[in-house]
Short mmCIF file of C-alpha atoms in Angstrom, two decimals:
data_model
loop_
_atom_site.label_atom_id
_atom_site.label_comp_id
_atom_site.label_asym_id
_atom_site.label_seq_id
_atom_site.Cartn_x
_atom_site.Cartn_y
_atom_site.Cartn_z
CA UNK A 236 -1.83 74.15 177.99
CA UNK A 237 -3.03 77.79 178.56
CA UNK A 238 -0.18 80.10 177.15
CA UNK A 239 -0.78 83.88 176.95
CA UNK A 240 0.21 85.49 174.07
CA UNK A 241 0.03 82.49 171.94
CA UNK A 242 -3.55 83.07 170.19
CA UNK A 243 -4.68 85.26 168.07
CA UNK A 244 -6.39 87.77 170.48
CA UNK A 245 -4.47 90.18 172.69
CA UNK A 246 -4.83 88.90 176.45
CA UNK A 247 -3.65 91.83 177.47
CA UNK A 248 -3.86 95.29 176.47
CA UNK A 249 -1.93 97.60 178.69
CA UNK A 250 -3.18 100.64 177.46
CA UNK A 251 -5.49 102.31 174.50
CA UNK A 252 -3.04 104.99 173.53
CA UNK A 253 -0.15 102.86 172.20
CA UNK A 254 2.11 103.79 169.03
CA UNK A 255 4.07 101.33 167.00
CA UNK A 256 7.75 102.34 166.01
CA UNK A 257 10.26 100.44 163.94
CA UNK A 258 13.10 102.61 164.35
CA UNK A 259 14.61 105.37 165.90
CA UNK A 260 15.40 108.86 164.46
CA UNK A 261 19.26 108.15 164.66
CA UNK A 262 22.04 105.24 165.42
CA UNK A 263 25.11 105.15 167.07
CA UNK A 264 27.55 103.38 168.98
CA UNK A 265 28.69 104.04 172.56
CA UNK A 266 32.45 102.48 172.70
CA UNK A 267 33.10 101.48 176.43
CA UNK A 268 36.93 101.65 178.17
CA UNK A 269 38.07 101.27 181.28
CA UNK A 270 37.34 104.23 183.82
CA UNK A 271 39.31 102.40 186.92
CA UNK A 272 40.86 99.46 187.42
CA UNK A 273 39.39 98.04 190.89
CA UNK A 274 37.86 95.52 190.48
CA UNK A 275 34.45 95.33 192.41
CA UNK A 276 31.07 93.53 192.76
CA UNK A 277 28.36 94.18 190.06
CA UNK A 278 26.08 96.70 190.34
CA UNK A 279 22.30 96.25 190.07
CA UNK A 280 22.22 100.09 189.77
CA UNK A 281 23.81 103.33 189.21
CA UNK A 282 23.03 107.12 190.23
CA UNK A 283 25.03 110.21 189.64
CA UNK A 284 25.32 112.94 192.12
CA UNK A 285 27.40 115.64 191.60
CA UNK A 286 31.03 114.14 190.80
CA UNK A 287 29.98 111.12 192.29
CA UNK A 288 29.03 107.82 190.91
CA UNK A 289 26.82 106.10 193.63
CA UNK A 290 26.67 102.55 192.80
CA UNK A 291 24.54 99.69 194.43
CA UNK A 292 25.86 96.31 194.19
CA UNK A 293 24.17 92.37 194.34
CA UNK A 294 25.72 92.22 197.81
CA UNK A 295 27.07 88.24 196.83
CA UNK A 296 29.83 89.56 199.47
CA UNK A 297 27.38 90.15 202.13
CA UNK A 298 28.84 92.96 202.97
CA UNK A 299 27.96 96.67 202.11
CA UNK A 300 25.63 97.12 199.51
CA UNK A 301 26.41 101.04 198.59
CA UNK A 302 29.90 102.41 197.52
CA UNK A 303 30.38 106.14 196.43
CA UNK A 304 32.59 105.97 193.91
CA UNK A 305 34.77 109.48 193.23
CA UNK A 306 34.93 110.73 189.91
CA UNK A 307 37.36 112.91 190.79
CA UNK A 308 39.50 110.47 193.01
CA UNK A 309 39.53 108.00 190.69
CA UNK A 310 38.33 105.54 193.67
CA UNK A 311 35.44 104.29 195.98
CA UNK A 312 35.84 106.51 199.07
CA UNK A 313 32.66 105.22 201.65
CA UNK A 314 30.51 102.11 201.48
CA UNK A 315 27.42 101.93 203.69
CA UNK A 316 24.40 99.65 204.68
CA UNK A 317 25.60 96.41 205.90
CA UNK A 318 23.87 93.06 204.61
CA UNK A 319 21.76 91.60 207.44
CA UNK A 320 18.07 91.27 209.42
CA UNK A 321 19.70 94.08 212.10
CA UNK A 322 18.73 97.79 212.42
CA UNK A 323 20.04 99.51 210.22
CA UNK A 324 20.78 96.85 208.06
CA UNK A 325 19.12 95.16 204.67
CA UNK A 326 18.46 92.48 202.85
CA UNK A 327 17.84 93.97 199.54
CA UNK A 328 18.33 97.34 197.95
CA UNK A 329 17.53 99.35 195.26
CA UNK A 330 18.38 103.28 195.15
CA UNK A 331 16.69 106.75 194.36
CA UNK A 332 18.12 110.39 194.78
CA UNK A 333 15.97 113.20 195.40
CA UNK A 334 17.73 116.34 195.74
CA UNK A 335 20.56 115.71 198.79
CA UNK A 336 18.81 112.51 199.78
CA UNK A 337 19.70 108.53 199.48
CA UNK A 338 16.46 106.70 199.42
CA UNK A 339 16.77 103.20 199.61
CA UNK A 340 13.46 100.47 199.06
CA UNK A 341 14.29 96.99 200.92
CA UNK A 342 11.79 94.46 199.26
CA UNK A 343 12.25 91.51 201.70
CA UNK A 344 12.33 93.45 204.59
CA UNK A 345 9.50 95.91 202.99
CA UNK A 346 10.73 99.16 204.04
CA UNK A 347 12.56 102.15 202.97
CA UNK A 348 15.58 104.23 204.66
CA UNK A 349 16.29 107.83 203.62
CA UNK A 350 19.82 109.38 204.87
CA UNK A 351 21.14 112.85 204.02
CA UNK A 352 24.24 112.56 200.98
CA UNK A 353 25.97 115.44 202.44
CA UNK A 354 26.48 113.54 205.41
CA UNK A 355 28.10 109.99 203.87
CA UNK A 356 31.24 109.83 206.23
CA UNK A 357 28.92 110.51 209.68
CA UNK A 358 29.05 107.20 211.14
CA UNK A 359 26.84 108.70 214.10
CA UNK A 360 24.21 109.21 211.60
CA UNK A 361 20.64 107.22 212.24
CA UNK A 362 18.82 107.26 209.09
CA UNK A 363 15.39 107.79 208.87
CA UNK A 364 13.47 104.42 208.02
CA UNK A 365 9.65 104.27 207.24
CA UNK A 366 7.57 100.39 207.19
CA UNK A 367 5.57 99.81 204.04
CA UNK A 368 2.17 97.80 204.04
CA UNK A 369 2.76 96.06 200.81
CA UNK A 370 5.22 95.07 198.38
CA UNK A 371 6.18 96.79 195.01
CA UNK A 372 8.74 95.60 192.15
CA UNK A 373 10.38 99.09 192.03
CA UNK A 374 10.04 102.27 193.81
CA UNK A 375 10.65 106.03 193.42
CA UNK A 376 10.42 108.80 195.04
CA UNK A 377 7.90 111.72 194.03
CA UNK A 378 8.87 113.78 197.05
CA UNK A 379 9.92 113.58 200.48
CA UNK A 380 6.93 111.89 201.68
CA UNK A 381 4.79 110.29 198.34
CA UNK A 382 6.70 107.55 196.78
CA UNK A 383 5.50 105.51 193.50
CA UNK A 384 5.76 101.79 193.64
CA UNK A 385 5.07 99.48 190.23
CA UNK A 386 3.46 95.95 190.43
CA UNK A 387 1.62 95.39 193.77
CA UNK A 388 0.84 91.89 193.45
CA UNK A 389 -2.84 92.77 195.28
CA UNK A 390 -4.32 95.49 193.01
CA UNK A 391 -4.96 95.62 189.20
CA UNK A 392 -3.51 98.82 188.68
CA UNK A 393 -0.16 99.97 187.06
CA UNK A 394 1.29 102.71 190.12
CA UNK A 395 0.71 102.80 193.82
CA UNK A 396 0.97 106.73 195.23
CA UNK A 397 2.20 105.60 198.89
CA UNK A 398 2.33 108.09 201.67
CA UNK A 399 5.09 106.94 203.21
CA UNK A 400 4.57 108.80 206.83
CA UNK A 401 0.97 107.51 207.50
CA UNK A 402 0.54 105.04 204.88
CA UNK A 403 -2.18 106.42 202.94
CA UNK A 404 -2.16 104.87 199.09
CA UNK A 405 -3.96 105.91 195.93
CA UNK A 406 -3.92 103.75 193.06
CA UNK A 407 -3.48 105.03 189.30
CA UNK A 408 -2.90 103.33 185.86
CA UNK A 409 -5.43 100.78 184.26
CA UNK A 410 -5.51 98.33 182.47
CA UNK A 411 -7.21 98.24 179.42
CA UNK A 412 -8.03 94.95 179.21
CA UNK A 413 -6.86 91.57 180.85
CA UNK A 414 -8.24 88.43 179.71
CA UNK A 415 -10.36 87.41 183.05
CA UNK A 416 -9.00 83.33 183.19
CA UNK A 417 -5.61 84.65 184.21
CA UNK A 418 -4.82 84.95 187.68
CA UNK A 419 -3.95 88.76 188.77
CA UNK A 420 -0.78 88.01 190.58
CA UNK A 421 0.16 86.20 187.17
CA UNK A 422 -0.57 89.14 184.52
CA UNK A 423 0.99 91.95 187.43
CA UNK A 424 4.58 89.97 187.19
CA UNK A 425 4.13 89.19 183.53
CA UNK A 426 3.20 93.27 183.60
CA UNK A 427 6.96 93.72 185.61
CA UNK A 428 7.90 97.58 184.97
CA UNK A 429 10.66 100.03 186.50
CA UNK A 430 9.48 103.32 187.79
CA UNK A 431 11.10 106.42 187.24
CA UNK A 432 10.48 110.03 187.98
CA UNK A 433 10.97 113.15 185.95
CA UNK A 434 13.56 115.32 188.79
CA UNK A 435 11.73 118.36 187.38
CA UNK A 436 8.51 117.91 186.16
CA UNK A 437 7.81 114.68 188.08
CA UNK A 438 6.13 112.85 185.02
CA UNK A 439 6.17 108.90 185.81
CA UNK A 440 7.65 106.38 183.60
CA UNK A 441 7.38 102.75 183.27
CA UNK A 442 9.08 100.26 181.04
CA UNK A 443 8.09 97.41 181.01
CA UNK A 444 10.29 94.12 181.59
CA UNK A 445 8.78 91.73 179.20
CA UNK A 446 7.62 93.93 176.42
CA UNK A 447 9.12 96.80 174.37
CA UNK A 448 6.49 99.25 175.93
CA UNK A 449 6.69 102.32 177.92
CA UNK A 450 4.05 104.41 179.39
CA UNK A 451 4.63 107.97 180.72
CA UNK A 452 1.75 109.80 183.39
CA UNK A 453 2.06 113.12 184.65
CA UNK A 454 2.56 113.17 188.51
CA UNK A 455 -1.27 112.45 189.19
CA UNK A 456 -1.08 109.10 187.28
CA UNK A 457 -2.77 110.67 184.20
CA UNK A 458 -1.34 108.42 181.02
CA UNK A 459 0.01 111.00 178.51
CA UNK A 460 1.74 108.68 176.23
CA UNK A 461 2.76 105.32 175.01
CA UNK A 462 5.19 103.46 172.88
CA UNK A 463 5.62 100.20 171.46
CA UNK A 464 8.73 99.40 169.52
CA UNK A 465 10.95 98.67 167.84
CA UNK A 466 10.89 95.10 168.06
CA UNK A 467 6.78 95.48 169.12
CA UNK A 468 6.84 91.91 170.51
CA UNK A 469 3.70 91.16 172.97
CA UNK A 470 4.34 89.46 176.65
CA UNK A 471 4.09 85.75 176.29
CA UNK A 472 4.03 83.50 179.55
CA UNK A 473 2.00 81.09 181.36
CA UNK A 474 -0.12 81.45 184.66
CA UNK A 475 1.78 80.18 187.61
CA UNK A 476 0.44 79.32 191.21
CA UNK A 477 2.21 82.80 192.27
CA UNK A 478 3.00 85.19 189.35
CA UNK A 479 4.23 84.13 185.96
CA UNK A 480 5.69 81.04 184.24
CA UNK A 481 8.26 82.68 181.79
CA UNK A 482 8.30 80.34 178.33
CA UNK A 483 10.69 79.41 175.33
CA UNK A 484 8.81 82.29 174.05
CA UNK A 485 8.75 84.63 176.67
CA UNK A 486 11.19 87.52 175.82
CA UNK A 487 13.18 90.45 177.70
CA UNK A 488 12.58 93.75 176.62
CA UNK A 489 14.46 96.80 179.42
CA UNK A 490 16.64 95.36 181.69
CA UNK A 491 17.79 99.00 183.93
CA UNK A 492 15.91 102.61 183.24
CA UNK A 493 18.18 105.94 183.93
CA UNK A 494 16.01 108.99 183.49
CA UNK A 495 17.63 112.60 183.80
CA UNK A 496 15.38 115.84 182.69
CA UNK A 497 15.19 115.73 179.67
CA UNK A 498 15.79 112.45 178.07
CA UNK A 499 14.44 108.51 178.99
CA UNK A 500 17.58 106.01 179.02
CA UNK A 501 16.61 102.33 178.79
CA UNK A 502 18.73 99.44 178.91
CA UNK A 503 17.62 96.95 176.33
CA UNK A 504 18.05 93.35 175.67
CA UNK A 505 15.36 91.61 173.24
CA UNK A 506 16.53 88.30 174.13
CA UNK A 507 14.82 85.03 175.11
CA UNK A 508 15.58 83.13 178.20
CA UNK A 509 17.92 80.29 175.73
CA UNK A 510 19.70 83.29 174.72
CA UNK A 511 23.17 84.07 176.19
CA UNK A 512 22.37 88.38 177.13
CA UNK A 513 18.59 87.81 178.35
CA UNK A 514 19.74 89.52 181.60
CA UNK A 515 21.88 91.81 179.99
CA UNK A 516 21.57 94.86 177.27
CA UNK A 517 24.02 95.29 174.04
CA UNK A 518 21.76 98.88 173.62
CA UNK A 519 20.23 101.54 175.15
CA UNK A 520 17.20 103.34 173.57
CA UNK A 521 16.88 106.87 174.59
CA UNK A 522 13.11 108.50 174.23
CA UNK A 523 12.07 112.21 174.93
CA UNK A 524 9.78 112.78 177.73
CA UNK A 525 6.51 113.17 175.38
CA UNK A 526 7.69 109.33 174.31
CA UNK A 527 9.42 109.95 170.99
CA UNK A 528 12.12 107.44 170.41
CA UNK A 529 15.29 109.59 169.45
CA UNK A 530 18.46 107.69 169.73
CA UNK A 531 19.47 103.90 169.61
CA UNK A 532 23.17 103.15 171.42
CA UNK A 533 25.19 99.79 169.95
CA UNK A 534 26.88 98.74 172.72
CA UNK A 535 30.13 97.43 172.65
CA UNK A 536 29.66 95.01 175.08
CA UNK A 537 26.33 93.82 177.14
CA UNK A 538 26.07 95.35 180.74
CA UNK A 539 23.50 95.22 183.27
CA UNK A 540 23.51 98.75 185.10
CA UNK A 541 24.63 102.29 183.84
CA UNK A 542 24.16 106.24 184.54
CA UNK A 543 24.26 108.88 182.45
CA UNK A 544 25.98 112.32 182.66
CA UNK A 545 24.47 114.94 179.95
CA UNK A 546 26.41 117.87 180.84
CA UNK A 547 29.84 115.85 180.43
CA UNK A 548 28.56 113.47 177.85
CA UNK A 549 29.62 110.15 179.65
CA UNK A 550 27.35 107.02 179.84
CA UNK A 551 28.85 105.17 183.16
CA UNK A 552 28.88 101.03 183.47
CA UNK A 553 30.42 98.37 184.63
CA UNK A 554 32.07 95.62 182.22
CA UNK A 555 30.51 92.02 183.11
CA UNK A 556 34.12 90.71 181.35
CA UNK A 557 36.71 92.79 183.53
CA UNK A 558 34.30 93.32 186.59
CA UNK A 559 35.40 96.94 186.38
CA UNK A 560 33.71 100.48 186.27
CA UNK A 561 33.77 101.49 182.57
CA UNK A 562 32.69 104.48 180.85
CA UNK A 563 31.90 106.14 177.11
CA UNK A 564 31.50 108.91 175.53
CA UNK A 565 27.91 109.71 174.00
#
């Protein structure tokens, strides 16, 4: 049986530029109460704007998959985007904010609808929605019009630059090397990353899903640095017939990525699949920008999404034991 990651030799080599860490410049532990007492569905992801928590949920209701959530009121105040194959409807979401703007990337339905924040409670409003030619694992927006997309199942390279309003696409981010008997579609998802975009600088992150890596480019796609720790464990699969086979051995590295100026915020869980928190995180690393690993969170409990507020110190979640919103202070 063919399993990658089990000899000697590396079978892949994401990059030439890697550093090994074992630990981060300072621990702590983030203490999570209760912020409200709602109860609501669980979020895949979180986004602060302004005094607003927007927070996209797994839709198991099939109902709205967006709620904004005031800080201020204590209480969720609009929902939008209905579940469904209609206009103006979708079957999967994930979120990005750039400036005043909701982006949100539809995988099944391969498309992504942009809609003005300062205009949530217009239900006149037509969103703008743009078709994409391909799938990606995660999106995120570089501007109005160029948007970043991670693991195209088609291409050996890390980041798609996709011109969203004429379709145009660049390529950036190679490999450095692959071992040639595995199919591509298998090493891309064994190579699963989230995307994320400096707001000011518009460096590009990815973290990678199924080792403790992350890679940061400058808005080009130029690699500027790597880092491998603390747990430096390789990806270990098998080749499917479409994508990869996870294994006993196969283990989760970041589970959700926050990024704000200045700092990277990862959502880690180290598990294997037998292990209870392999979806979830019980830490969150945060890096620098230039890839130094700073600060290691204990978590009090394992969650699955989060935001972060620097300027009042709060990390945001939602408790997986209370399905409520929960929050700590950093």
């Amino acid at each position: 049986m063919f399993c990658v990651g089990c000899s000697p030799r590396d079978d892949i080599k994401l990059n030439d530029i890697q550093v090994e860490f074992t630990d981060f410049a300072e621990t702590d532990s983030l203490l999570f109460v209760s912020l409200s007492e709602e109860i609501i569905e669980e979020p895949s992801e979180m986004k602060l704007w302004y005094n607003f928590l927007i927070i996209n949920d797994f839709n198991k209701s099939g109902d709205n998959f967006i709620s904004f959530y005031s800080l201020e009121k204590n209480e969720i105040i609009e929902t939008r985007m209905n579940k469904g194959m209609g206009p103006g409807e979708m079957l999967s979401c994930s979120i990005n904010i750039l400036g005043d703007d909701l982006w949100l990337y539809d995988m099944s339905k391969s498309n992504i609808v942009c809609f003005p924040l300062l205009e949530i409670s217009n239900d006149r409003l037509k969103p703008l929605q743009y078709q994409l030619s391909k799938y990606y694992y995660d999106i995120a927006m570089l501007n109005d019009t160029i948007m970043v997309g991670s693991n195209d199942l088609t291409i050996n390279k890390k980041i798609s630059f996709v011109n969203i309003k004429n379709g145009d696409i660049r390529y950036s981010g190679e490999y450095s090397y692959v071992n040639p008997n595995i199919p591509m579609s298998s090493f891309i998802d064994a190579c699963n990353s989230y995307i994320e975009v400096n707001p000011k600088t518009k460096d590009i992150l990815l973290a990678y899903r199924y080792t403790d890596v992350i890679e940061i480019y400058d808005s080009e796609g130029n690699l500027k640095n790597s880092v491998h720790g603390p747990d430096c464990f390789e990806i270990k699969f098998q080749p499917g017939s479409y994508g990869m086979r996870k294994t006993k051995e196969t283990r989760k590295a970041f589970v959700n990525a926050y990024v704000t100026e200045k700092h990277i915020y990862l959502l880690y869980s180290g598990c294997t699949r037998e292990e209870k928190n392999w979806s979830d995180g019980n830490e969150i690393f945060v890096y620098s920008w230039s890839g130094v690993p700073e600060k290691r969170y204990i978590l009090n409990q394992p969650v699955y999404s989060f935001a972060v507020d620097e300027c009042s110190g709060y990390i945001y979640s939602y408790s997986l034991e209370s399905s409520e919103l929960i929050k700590a202070v950093m």
